């Protein structure tokens, strides 16, 4: 079998794609967008965590509760300062994030072992204030519990009487697994890189040539239609691999420089993990260009073909967000679905776990088989007159 026409078509389309500044800009944008977004997200989380550890707490009426105020001053990272005259207005006007107000009758109620009134003013719409509010609330709960314990002991009552249960939270996950939960979004950017990198060649070599009128002379050559389709697909698949590898390299470099220790997580993306991710996400570089090539055969113009291909963004983005909110690794039936299987295995790799070779081979065969199906459908469309006269 003479495959030289296939190679010629693939080389021609790949050369044109590498010369296209729009295609190169798209690949570069996707490769940089992911690391920038992840870096910004994790740095914001680190800033919020630090803001919760070191807080400035305005207190109104501190003279009514000297015991509580002195206790707060003794806590690590808490700076107690005089509060504004109008706590509600200060929070509403965003001059303060959280204000603690102690009522004048606090002293009497506290001295009589009654519930003493406190008010904590905050704005739930200010996300930056939420870590600080949680810290203040937890501190007040601690003081509440310690005071209740001392009151019971003073009355000769064991504190265990009011604590029928002693719950100890045991987290069996390690730092790598917690980091993978946060950074599962990496898989979405890899899948997005595959899709966008392949889109330019897949759409331009089919719908674009159809729009320009250069597809008809190509079809006049005595070359099997499947070789023409396969050559165009091979070029877009090569571009998809390039985009995925570039994005993975930039992501690994960016993640290595992030202060993940400040968030209490550990994440290592070394060469073995990168090779496993390439083996896991690589089949998408075969399947996605085949789908885009087939879809582009129905378009009458390059822009129309791009609008069809954008539909593929929906499942990629949905799974990327869902993987950070809900576990997928414990659903084995997802391994039978393309794209789902890549996310499941990718999540296992990011968590530092081992993915079996049979799972990788099975996912690869499935993706290759589906890619072959879409290429066969595209070749059938290339064999009809509609591909030329349906413009």
mmCIF file of C-alpha atoms in Angstrom:
data_model
loop_
_atom_site.group_PDB
_atom_site.id
_atom_site.type_symbol
_atom_site.label_atom_id
_atom_site.label_comp_id
_atom_site.label_asym_id
_atom_site.label_seq_id
_atom_site.Cartn_x
_atom_site.Cartn_y
_atom_site.Cartn_z
ATOM 1 C CA UNK A 1 0.000 0.000 0.000
ATOM 2 C CA UNK A 2 1.380 3.361 -1.071
ATOM 3 C CA UNK A 3 1.048 5.816 1.817
ATOM 4 C CA UNK A 4 3.172 8.558 0.307
ATOM 5 C CA UNK A 5 0.109 10.730 -0.585
ATOM 6 C CA UNK A 6 -0.980 10.562 3.065
ATOM 7 C CA UNK A 7 2.459 11.707 4.223
ATOM 8 C CA UNK A 8 2.536 14.500 1.634
ATOM 9 C CA UNK A 9 -0.871 15.824 2.739
ATOM 10 C CA UNK A 10 0.098 15.625 6.414
ATOM 11 C CA UNK A 11 3.411 17.423 5.816
ATOM 12 C CA UNK A 12 1.723 20.130 3.762
ATOM 13 C CA UNK A 13 -1.026 20.768 6.349
ATOM 14 C CA UNK A 14 1.405 20.724 9.256
ATOM 15 C CA UNK A 15 3.731 23.159 7.489
ATOM 16 C CA UNK A 16 0.831 25.509 6.769
ATOM 17 C CA UNK A 17 -0.306 25.217 10.377
ATOM 18 C CA UNK A 18 3.116 26.092 11.761
ATOM 19 C CA UNK A 19 3.236 29.105 9.464
ATOM 20 C CA UNK A 20 -0.161 30.292 10.660
ATOM 21 C CA UNK A 21 0.345 32.912 13.348
ATOM 22 C CA UNK A 22 -3.204 32.469 14.609
ATOM 23 C CA UNK A 23 -2.594 28.791 15.283
ATOM 24 C CA UNK A 24 0.683 29.442 17.053
ATOM 25 C CA UNK A 25 -0.847 32.258 19.108
ATOM 26 C CA UNK A 26 -3.709 29.978 20.158
ATOM 27 C CA UNK A 27 -1.327 27.255 21.328
ATOM 28 C CA UNK A 28 0.836 29.759 23.195
ATOM 29 C CA UNK A 29 -2.177 31.432 24.802
ATOM 30 C CA UNK A 30 -3.610 28.157 26.096
ATOM 31 C CA UNK A 31 -0.186 27.034 27.332
ATOM 32 C CA UNK A 32 0.263 30.250 29.332
ATOM 33 C CA UNK A 33 -3.332 30.815 30.429
ATOM 34 C CA UNK A 34 -3.492 27.650 32.537
ATOM 35 C CA UNK A 35 -0.365 28.317 34.627
ATOM 36 C CA UNK A 36 -1.302 31.974 35.101
ATOM 37 C CA UNK A 37 -4.789 31.068 36.309
ATOM 38 C CA UNK A 38 -3.578 28.288 38.615
ATOM 39 C CA UNK A 39 -0.837 30.508 40.042
ATOM 40 C CA UNK A 40 -3.304 33.319 40.700
ATOM 41 C CA UNK A 41 -5.831 30.950 42.286
ATOM 42 C CA UNK A 42 -3.338 29.302 44.636
ATOM 43 C CA UNK A 43 -1.702 32.595 45.588
ATOM 44 C CA UNK A 44 -5.120 33.966 46.499
ATOM 45 C CA UNK A 45 -5.777 30.919 48.653
ATOM 46 C CA UNK A 46 -2.418 31.414 50.361
ATOM 47 C CA UNK A 47 -3.173 35.094 50.968
ATOM 48 C CA UNK A 48 -6.574 34.241 52.453
ATOM 49 C CA UNK A 49 -5.078 31.597 54.711
ATOM 50 C CA UNK A 50 -2.409 34.006 55.912
ATOM 51 C CA UNK A 51 -5.073 36.659 56.456
ATOM 52 C CA UNK A 52 -6.929 34.218 58.718
ATOM 53 C CA UNK A 53 -3.785 33.451 60.707
ATOM 54 C CA UNK A 54 -2.847 37.103 61.305
ATOM 55 C CA UNK A 55 -5.929 39.220 61.893
ATOM 56 C CA UNK A 56 -6.589 42.748 63.072
ATOM 57 C CA UNK A 57 -9.721 42.657 65.218
ATOM 58 C CA UNK A 58 -11.520 45.937 66.077
ATOM 59 C CA UNK A 59 -13.423 45.551 69.372
ATOM 60 C CA UNK A 60 -16.141 47.916 70.578
ATOM 61 C CA UNK A 61 -16.795 47.892 74.328
ATOM 62 C CA UNK A 62 -13.610 46.114 75.343
ATOM 63 C CA UNK A 63 -13.905 47.653 78.818
ATOM 64 C CA UNK A 64 -17.002 45.515 79.443
ATOM 65 C CA UNK A 65 -15.144 42.219 78.890
ATOM 66 C CA UNK A 66 -11.507 42.533 80.010
ATOM 67 C CA UNK A 67 -11.182 38.769 80.464
ATOM 68 C CA UNK A 68 -12.274 38.025 76.901
ATOM 69 C CA UNK A 69 -10.171 40.831 75.409
ATOM 70 C CA UNK A 70 -7.035 39.751 77.287
ATOM 71 C CA UNK A 71 -7.629 36.165 76.151
ATOM 72 C CA UNK A 72 -7.929 37.292 72.529
ATOM 73 C CA UNK A 73 -4.692 39.290 72.808
ATOM 74 C CA UNK A 74 -2.881 36.165 73.969
ATOM 75 C CA UNK A 75 -3.874 34.211 70.876
ATOM 76 C CA UNK A 76 -1.321 33.871 68.105
ATOM 77 C CA UNK A 77 -1.694 36.334 65.248
ATOM 78 C CA UNK A 78 -4.539 38.348 66.840
ATOM 79 C CA UNK A 79 -4.147 42.119 67.090
ATOM 80 C CA UNK A 80 -6.980 43.629 69.160
ATOM 81 C CA UNK A 81 -7.579 47.326 68.404
ATOM 82 C CA UNK A 82 -10.284 49.807 69.469
ATOM 83 C CA UNK A 83 -13.361 49.523 67.297
ATOM 84 C CA UNK A 84 -15.225 52.278 65.413
ATOM 85 C CA UNK A 85 -18.084 54.198 67.002
ATOM 86 C CA UNK A 86 -20.583 52.772 64.512
ATOM 87 C CA UNK A 87 -19.618 49.152 63.781
ATOM 88 C CA UNK A 88 -22.399 48.539 61.269
ATOM 89 C CA UNK A 89 -21.565 51.627 59.222
ATOM 90 C CA UNK A 90 -17.848 50.796 59.271
ATOM 91 C CA UNK A 91 -18.500 47.337 57.826
ATOM 92 C CA UNK A 92 -21.067 48.582 55.312
ATOM 93 C CA UNK A 93 -18.708 51.293 54.062
ATOM 94 C CA UNK A 94 -15.904 48.705 53.832
ATOM 95 C CA UNK A 95 -13.700 50.513 56.340
ATOM 96 C CA UNK A 96 -13.579 47.324 58.395
ATOM 97 C CA UNK A 97 -14.120 43.677 57.497
ATOM 98 C CA UNK A 98 -15.085 42.259 60.895
ATOM 99 C CA UNK A 99 -15.979 44.150 64.080
ATOM 100 C CA UNK A 100 -16.648 42.583 67.492
ATOM 101 C CA UNK A 101 -19.165 44.479 69.631
ATOM 102 C CA UNK A 102 -19.441 43.767 73.381
ATOM 103 C CA UNK A 103 -22.660 44.886 75.031
ATOM 104 C CA UNK A 104 -22.621 46.877 78.314
ATOM 105 C CA UNK A 105 -24.482 44.107 80.168
ATOM 106 C CA UNK A 106 -21.727 41.617 79.309
ATOM 107 C CA UNK A 107 -19.989 42.113 82.689
ATOM 108 C CA UNK A 108 -23.087 41.421 84.764
ATOM 109 C CA UNK A 109 -24.190 38.380 82.799
ATOM 110 C CA UNK A 110 -20.681 36.936 82.606
ATOM 111 C CA UNK A 111 -20.134 37.388 86.336
ATOM 112 C CA UNK A 112 -23.426 35.630 87.097
ATOM 113 C CA UNK A 113 -22.502 32.714 84.800
ATOM 114 C CA UNK A 114 -25.193 33.664 82.327
ATOM 115 C CA UNK A 115 -24.959 33.949 78.540
ATOM 116 C CA UNK A 116 -23.214 37.241 77.791
ATOM 117 C CA UNK A 117 -24.247 39.093 74.598
ATOM 118 C CA UNK A 118 -21.792 39.618 71.740
ATOM 119 C CA UNK A 119 -22.249 40.805 68.169
ATOM 120 C CA UNK A 120 -19.922 40.151 65.243
ATOM 121 C CA UNK A 121 -20.519 42.493 62.308
ATOM 122 C CA UNK A 122 -19.415 41.361 58.846
ATOM 123 C CA UNK A 123 -20.475 41.471 55.211
ATOM 124 C CA UNK A 124 -21.110 38.027 53.686
ATOM 125 C CA UNK A 125 -20.730 39.436 50.162
ATOM 126 C CA UNK A 126 -17.057 40.308 50.812
ATOM 127 C CA UNK A 127 -15.206 37.079 50.113
ATOM 128 C CA UNK A 128 -11.956 38.480 51.466
ATOM 129 C CA UNK A 129 -13.564 38.851 54.891
ATOM 130 C CA UNK A 130 -14.749 35.251 55.162
ATOM 131 C CA UNK A 131 -11.450 33.708 56.414
ATOM 132 C CA UNK A 132 -11.168 36.444 59.037
ATOM 133 C CA UNK A 133 -14.778 35.899 60.140
ATOM 134 C CA UNK A 134 -14.230 32.150 60.421
ATOM 135 C CA UNK A 135 -11.127 32.721 62.571
ATOM 136 C CA UNK A 136 -12.934 35.150 64.890
ATOM 137 C CA UNK A 137 -15.895 32.795 65.227
ATOM 138 C CA UNK A 138 -13.637 29.848 66.011
ATOM 139 C CA UNK A 139 -11.777 31.881 68.656
ATOM 140 C CA UNK A 140 -15.028 32.864 70.343
ATOM 141 C CA UNK A 141 -16.157 29.229 70.271
ATOM 142 C CA UNK A 142 -12.887 28.206 71.951
ATOM 143 C CA UNK A 143 -13.294 30.831 74.647
ATOM 144 C CA UNK A 144 -16.884 29.724 75.104
ATOM 145 C CA UNK A 145 -15.816 26.098 75.562
ATOM 146 C CA UNK A 146 -12.934 26.862 77.910
ATOM 147 C CA UNK A 147 -15.110 29.115 80.087
ATOM 148 C CA UNK A 148 -17.856 26.512 80.263
ATOM 149 C CA UNK A 149 -15.321 23.890 81.341
ATOM 150 C CA UNK A 150 -13.968 26.122 84.130
ATOM 151 C CA UNK A 151 -17.492 26.861 85.374
ATOM 152 C CA UNK A 152 -18.312 23.174 85.586
ATOM 153 C CA UNK A 153 -15.084 22.383 87.419
ATOM 154 C CA UNK A 154 -15.741 25.242 89.898
ATOM 155 C CA UNK A 155 -19.069 23.623 90.712
ATOM 156 C CA UNK A 156 -17.564 20.174 91.142
ATOM 157 C CA UNK A 157 -19.020 18.844 87.891
ATOM 158 C CA UNK A 158 -16.899 16.942 85.415
ATOM 159 C CA UNK A 159 -16.839 18.639 81.976
ATOM 160 C CA UNK A 160 -17.330 15.207 80.392
ATOM 161 C CA UNK A 161 -20.926 15.242 81.641
ATOM 162 C CA UNK A 162 -21.855 17.745 78.927
ATOM 163 C CA UNK A 163 -19.590 16.065 76.351
ATOM 164 C CA UNK A 164 -21.050 12.600 75.799
ATOM 165 C CA UNK A 165 -18.945 12.202 72.649
ATOM 166 C CA UNK A 166 -15.282 12.871 71.966
ATOM 167 C CA UNK A 167 -14.820 13.019 68.221
ATOM 168 C CA UNK A 168 -11.354 12.883 66.726
ATOM 169 C CA UNK A 169 -11.099 13.749 63.059
ATOM 170 C CA UNK A 170 -8.660 11.405 61.308
ATOM 171 C CA UNK A 171 -7.714 12.430 57.766
ATOM 172 C CA UNK A 172 -6.135 9.475 55.984
ATOM 173 C CA UNK A 173 -5.200 11.474 52.889
ATOM 174 C CA UNK A 174 -1.644 12.642 52.431
ATOM 175 C CA UNK A 175 -0.378 16.024 51.300
ATOM 176 C CA UNK A 176 0.004 14.831 47.692
ATOM 177 C CA UNK A 177 -3.616 13.693 47.497
ATOM 178 C CA UNK A 178 -4.874 16.956 48.976
ATOM 179 C CA UNK A 179 -2.796 18.826 46.438
ATOM 180 C CA UNK A 180 -4.233 16.749 43.599
ATOM 181 C CA UNK A 181 -7.762 17.665 44.696
ATOM 182 C CA UNK A 182 -6.910 21.329 44.260
ATOM 183 C CA UNK A 183 -4.868 20.904 41.079
ATOM 184 C CA UNK A 184 -7.153 18.540 39.163
ATOM 185 C CA UNK A 185 -7.859 21.559 36.979
ATOM 186 C CA UNK A 186 -4.528 20.760 35.272
ATOM 187 C CA UNK A 187 -6.319 17.975 33.389
ATOM 188 C CA UNK A 188 -8.820 20.456 31.998
ATOM 189 C CA UNK A 189 -6.065 22.688 30.627
ATOM 190 C CA UNK A 190 -4.329 19.709 29.005
ATOM 191 C CA UNK A 191 -7.567 18.620 27.326
ATOM 192 C CA UNK A 192 -8.251 22.219 26.298
ATOM 193 C CA UNK A 193 -4.762 22.460 24.801
ATOM 194 C CA UNK A 194 -5.389 19.345 22.715
ATOM 195 C CA UNK A 195 -8.678 20.713 21.433
ATOM 196 C CA UNK A 196 -7.543 24.246 20.589
ATOM 197 C CA UNK A 197 -4.192 23.223 19.103
ATOM 198 C CA UNK A 198 -5.834 20.765 16.716
ATOM 199 C CA UNK A 199 -8.760 23.017 15.827
ATOM 200 C CA UNK A 200 -6.890 25.375 13.511
ATOM 201 C CA UNK A 201 -5.569 22.703 11.143
ATOM 202 C CA UNK A 202 -8.657 20.470 11.355
ATOM 203 C CA UNK A 203 -11.009 23.300 10.396
ATOM 204 C CA UNK A 204 -8.783 25.127 7.916
ATOM 205 C CA UNK A 205 -7.780 21.977 5.997
ATOM 206 C CA UNK A 206 -11.424 21.000 5.438
ATOM 207 C CA UNK A 207 -13.946 23.831 5.720
ATOM 208 C CA UNK A 208 -11.284 26.450 5.022
ATOM 209 C CA UNK A 209 -10.202 24.802 1.763
ATOM 210 C CA UNK A 210 -13.845 24.242 0.860
ATOM 211 C CA UNK A 211 -14.517 27.962 1.338
ATOM 212 C CA UNK A 212 -11.447 29.003 -0.674
ATOM 213 C CA UNK A 213 -12.219 26.558 -3.460
ATOM 214 C CA UNK A 214 -8.908 24.718 -3.147
ATOM 215 C CA UNK A 215 -10.490 21.463 -1.993
ATOM 216 C CA UNK A 216 -11.884 20.615 -5.448
ATOM 217 C CA UNK A 217 -8.461 20.493 -7.208
ATOM 218 C CA UNK A 218 -7.173 18.316 -4.380
ATOM 219 C CA UNK A 219 -9.993 15.816 -4.829
ATOM 220 C CA UNK A 220 -9.261 15.581 -8.587
ATOM 221 C CA UNK A 221 -6.030 13.747 -7.780
ATOM 222 C CA UNK A 222 -6.200 9.936 -8.043
ATOM 223 C CA UNK A 223 -5.672 9.474 -4.321
ATOM 224 C CA UNK A 224 -7.937 7.439 -2.011
ATOM 225 C CA UNK A 225 -10.188 9.743 -0.055
ATOM 226 C CA UNK A 226 -9.296 8.096 3.234
ATOM 227 C CA UNK A 227 -5.636 9.008 2.699
ATOM 228 C CA UNK A 228 -6.546 12.655 2.189
ATOM 229 C CA UNK A 229 -8.621 12.669 5.363
ATOM 230 C CA UNK A 230 -5.993 10.728 7.303
ATOM 231 C CA UNK A 231 -3.259 13.122 6.199
ATOM 232 C CA UNK A 232 -5.211 16.142 7.385
ATOM 233 C CA UNK A 233 -6.038 14.355 10.639
ATOM 234 C CA UNK A 234 -2.408 13.342 11.170
ATOM 235 C CA UNK A 235 -1.265 16.958 10.871
ATOM 236 C CA UNK A 236 -3.890 18.196 13.343
ATOM 237 C CA UNK A 237 -3.083 15.311 15.727
ATOM 238 C CA UNK A 238 0.615 16.254 15.625
ATOM 239 C CA UNK A 239 -0.291 19.838 16.447
ATOM 240 C CA UNK A 240 -2.502 18.598 19.294
ATOM 241 C CA UNK A 241 0.424 16.654 20.763
ATOM 242 C CA UNK A 242 2.659 19.715 20.476
ATOM 243 C CA UNK A 243 0.092 21.869 22.268
ATOM 244 C CA UNK A 244 -0.392 19.299 25.022
ATOM 245 C CA UNK A 245 3.355 18.850 25.615
ATOM 246 C CA UNK A 246 3.986 22.593 25.696
ATOM 247 C CA UNK A 247 1.120 23.172 28.132
ATOM 248 C CA UNK A 248 2.254 20.324 30.389
ATOM 249 C CA UNK A 249 5.818 21.646 30.487
ATOM 250 C CA UNK A 250 4.726 25.180 31.354
ATOM 251 C CA UNK A 251 2.283 23.885 33.979
ATOM 252 C CA UNK A 252 4.946 21.737 35.627
ATOM 253 C CA UNK A 253 7.349 24.684 35.755
ATOM 254 C CA UNK A 254 4.726 27.017 37.201
ATOM 255 C CA UNK A 255 3.489 24.559 39.846
ATOM 256 C CA UNK A 256 7.045 23.864 41.002
ATOM 257 C CA UNK A 257 7.459 27.556 41.873
ATOM 258 C CA UNK A 258 4.200 27.936 43.811
ATOM 259 C CA UNK A 259 4.268 28.153 47.647
ATOM 260 C CA UNK A 260 2.110 25.073 48.106
ATOM 261 C CA UNK A 261 3.542 24.434 51.586
ATOM 262 C CA UNK A 262 1.698 27.531 52.819
ATOM 263 C CA UNK A 263 -1.553 25.766 51.955
ATOM 264 C CA UNK A 264 -0.594 22.579 53.753
ATOM 265 C CA UNK A 265 -0.329 20.545 50.546
ATOM 266 C CA UNK A 266 2.522 18.897 48.714
ATOM 267 C CA UNK A 267 2.504 18.405 44.968
ATOM 268 C CA UNK A 268 5.290 16.919 42.879
ATOM 269 C CA UNK A 269 5.052 16.726 39.110
ATOM 270 C CA UNK A 270 8.283 15.049 38.092
ATOM 271 C CA UNK A 271 9.323 13.333 34.897
ATOM 272 C CA UNK A 272 7.610 9.983 35.730
ATOM 273 C CA UNK A 273 4.316 11.746 36.470
ATOM 274 C CA UNK A 274 4.605 13.830 33.312
ATOM 275 C CA UNK A 275 5.220 10.731 31.178
ATOM 276 C CA UNK A 276 2.195 9.046 32.752
ATOM 277 C CA UNK A 277 0.057 12.115 32.053
ATOM 278 C CA UNK A 278 1.228 12.119 28.438
ATOM 279 C CA UNK A 279 0.260 8.444 28.133
ATOM 280 C CA UNK A 280 -3.094 9.200 29.754
ATOM 281 C CA UNK A 281 -4.087 12.363 27.893
ATOM 282 C CA UNK A 282 -2.338 11.407 24.637
ATOM 283 C CA UNK A 283 -5.281 9.396 23.247
ATOM 284 C CA UNK A 284 -7.322 12.617 23.237
ATOM 285 C CA UNK A 285 -4.834 13.953 20.687
ATOM 286 C CA UNK A 286 -6.001 11.148 18.401
ATOM 287 C CA UNK A 287 -9.721 11.349 19.082
ATOM 288 C CA UNK A 288 -10.390 15.094 19.277
ATOM 289 C CA UNK A 289 -8.779 16.009 15.890
ATOM 290 C CA UNK A 290 -10.779 13.207 14.233
ATOM 291 C CA UNK A 291 -14.026 14.598 15.660
ATOM 292 C CA UNK A 292 -13.093 18.130 14.624
ATOM 293 C CA UNK A 293 -12.202 16.982 11.101
ATOM 294 C CA UNK A 294 -15.534 15.172 10.750
ATOM 295 C CA UNK A 295 -17.541 18.102 12.116
ATOM 296 C CA UNK A 296 -15.748 20.541 9.807
ATOM 297 C CA UNK A 297 -16.925 18.583 6.776
ATOM 298 C CA UNK A 298 -20.446 19.886 7.425
ATOM 299 C CA UNK A 299 -19.366 23.539 7.542
ATOM 300 C CA UNK A 300 -19.450 25.853 4.561
ATOM 301 C CA UNK A 301 -16.813 28.217 5.915
ATOM 302 C CA UNK A 302 -13.855 28.314 8.266
ATOM 303 C CA UNK A 303 -15.729 30.378 10.865
ATOM 304 C CA UNK A 304 -18.694 28.032 10.771
ATOM 305 C CA UNK A 305 -16.407 25.060 11.343
ATOM 306 C CA UNK A 306 -14.843 26.796 14.341
ATOM 307 C CA UNK A 307 -18.275 27.403 15.833
ATOM 308 C CA UNK A 308 -18.989 23.669 15.538
ATOM 309 C CA UNK A 309 -15.713 22.750 17.183
ATOM 310 C CA UNK A 310 -16.334 25.100 20.099
ATOM 311 C CA UNK A 311 -19.104 22.716 21.158
ATOM 312 C CA UNK A 312 -16.352 20.371 22.348
ATOM 313 C CA UNK A 313 -15.354 22.961 24.948
ATOM 314 C CA UNK A 314 -18.522 22.248 26.945
ATOM 315 C CA UNK A 315 -17.729 18.674 28.080
ATOM 316 C CA UNK A 316 -14.044 19.529 28.591
ATOM 317 C CA UNK A 317 -14.822 22.516 30.818
ATOM 318 C CA UNK A 318 -17.645 20.706 32.637
ATOM 319 C CA UNK A 319 -15.488 17.746 33.584
ATOM 320 C CA UNK A 320 -12.623 20.035 34.559
ATOM 321 C CA UNK A 321 -14.820 21.886 37.051
ATOM 322 C CA UNK A 322 -16.634 18.746 38.217
ATOM 323 C CA UNK A 323 -13.360 16.916 38.930
ATOM 324 C CA UNK A 324 -12.421 19.558 41.508
ATOM 325 C CA UNK A 325 -15.827 19.383 43.225
ATOM 326 C CA UNK A 326 -16.687 15.698 43.226
ATOM 327 C CA UNK A 327 -14.585 12.513 43.296
ATOM 328 C CA UNK A 328 -14.267 10.547 40.061
ATOM 329 C CA UNK A 329 -11.602 8.041 41.007
ATOM 330 C CA UNK A 330 -14.089 5.791 42.836
ATOM 331 C CA UNK A 331 -16.342 5.372 39.802
ATOM 332 C CA UNK A 332 -14.788 2.603 37.733
ATOM 333 C CA UNK A 333 -17.553 2.678 35.110
ATOM 334 C CA UNK A 334 -16.264 6.082 33.962
ATOM 335 C CA UNK A 335 -13.202 4.327 32.548
ATOM 336 C CA UNK A 336 -15.377 3.056 29.698
ATOM 337 C CA UNK A 337 -16.191 6.601 28.500
ATOM 338 C CA UNK A 338 -13.631 8.613 26.505
ATOM 339 C CA UNK A 339 -12.541 11.865 28.169
ATOM 340 C CA UNK A 340 -14.036 10.610 31.456
ATOM 341 C CA UNK A 341 -11.419 7.868 31.552
ATOM 342 C CA UNK A 342 -8.645 10.398 30.953
ATOM 343 C CA UNK A 343 -9.864 12.520 33.858
ATOM 344 C CA UNK A 344 -10.165 9.511 36.170
ATOM 345 C CA UNK A 345 -6.683 8.188 35.411
ATOM 346 C CA UNK A 346 -5.188 11.665 35.405
ATOM 347 C CA UNK A 347 -6.614 12.330 38.886
ATOM 348 C CA UNK A 348 -5.008 9.103 40.125
ATOM 349 C CA UNK A 349 -1.626 10.129 38.714
ATOM 350 C CA UNK A 350 -1.803 13.617 40.222
ATOM 351 C CA UNK A 351 -2.615 12.021 43.598
ATOM 352 C CA UNK A 352 0.603 10.009 43.412
ATOM 353 C CA UNK A 353 -1.145 6.704 42.756
ATOM 354 C CA UNK A 354 -0.277 4.094 40.141
ATOM 355 C CA UNK A 355 -2.395 3.541 37.052
ATOM 356 C CA UNK A 356 -2.314 0.048 35.610
ATOM 357 C CA UNK A 357 -0.874 -0.477 32.161
ATOM 358 C CA UNK A 358 -4.033 -2.297 31.066
ATOM 359 C CA UNK A 359 -6.126 0.786 31.878
ATOM 360 C CA UNK A 360 -3.843 2.963 29.783
ATOM 361 C CA UNK A 361 -3.850 0.506 26.891
ATOM 362 C CA UNK A 362 -7.617 0.068 27.066
ATOM 363 C CA UNK A 363 -8.248 3.819 27.012
ATOM 364 C CA UNK A 364 -5.800 4.239 24.139
ATOM 365 C CA UNK A 365 -7.404 1.484 22.039
ATOM 366 C CA UNK A 366 -10.861 2.889 22.680
ATOM 367 C CA UNK A 367 -9.828 6.402 21.653
ATOM 368 C CA UNK A 368 -8.024 5.103 18.540
ATOM 369 C CA UNK A 369 -11.054 3.031 17.533
ATOM 370 C CA UNK A 370 -13.405 5.993 17.869
ATOM 371 C CA UNK A 371 -10.947 8.182 15.985
ATOM 372 C CA UNK A 372 -10.924 5.613 13.182
ATOM 373 C CA UNK A 373 -14.735 5.667 13.116
ATOM 374 C CA UNK A 374 -14.917 9.454 12.742
ATOM 375 C CA UNK A 375 -12.198 9.402 10.069
ATOM 376 C CA UNK A 376 -14.158 6.770 8.171
ATOM 377 C CA UNK A 377 -17.269 8.957 8.362
ATOM 378 C CA UNK A 378 -15.255 11.953 7.148
ATOM 379 C CA UNK A 379 -13.795 9.912 4.272
ATOM 380 C CA UNK A 380 -17.325 8.974 3.186
ATOM 381 C CA UNK A 381 -18.251 12.663 3.107
ATOM 382 C CA UNK A 382 -15.136 13.360 1.019
ATOM 383 C CA UNK A 383 -16.369 10.759 -1.472
ATOM 384 C CA UNK A 384 -19.645 12.576 -2.100
ATOM 385 C CA UNK A 385 -20.304 15.541 -4.383
ATOM 386 C CA UNK A 386 -21.845 17.429 -1.510
ATOM 387 C CA UNK A 387 -18.399 18.203 -0.105
ATOM 388 C CA UNK A 388 -17.843 20.422 -3.191
ATOM 389 C CA UNK A 389 -21.241 21.530 -4.474
ATOM 390 C CA UNK A 390 -22.884 21.920 -1.102
ATOM 391 C CA UNK A 391 -21.242 25.292 -0.486
#
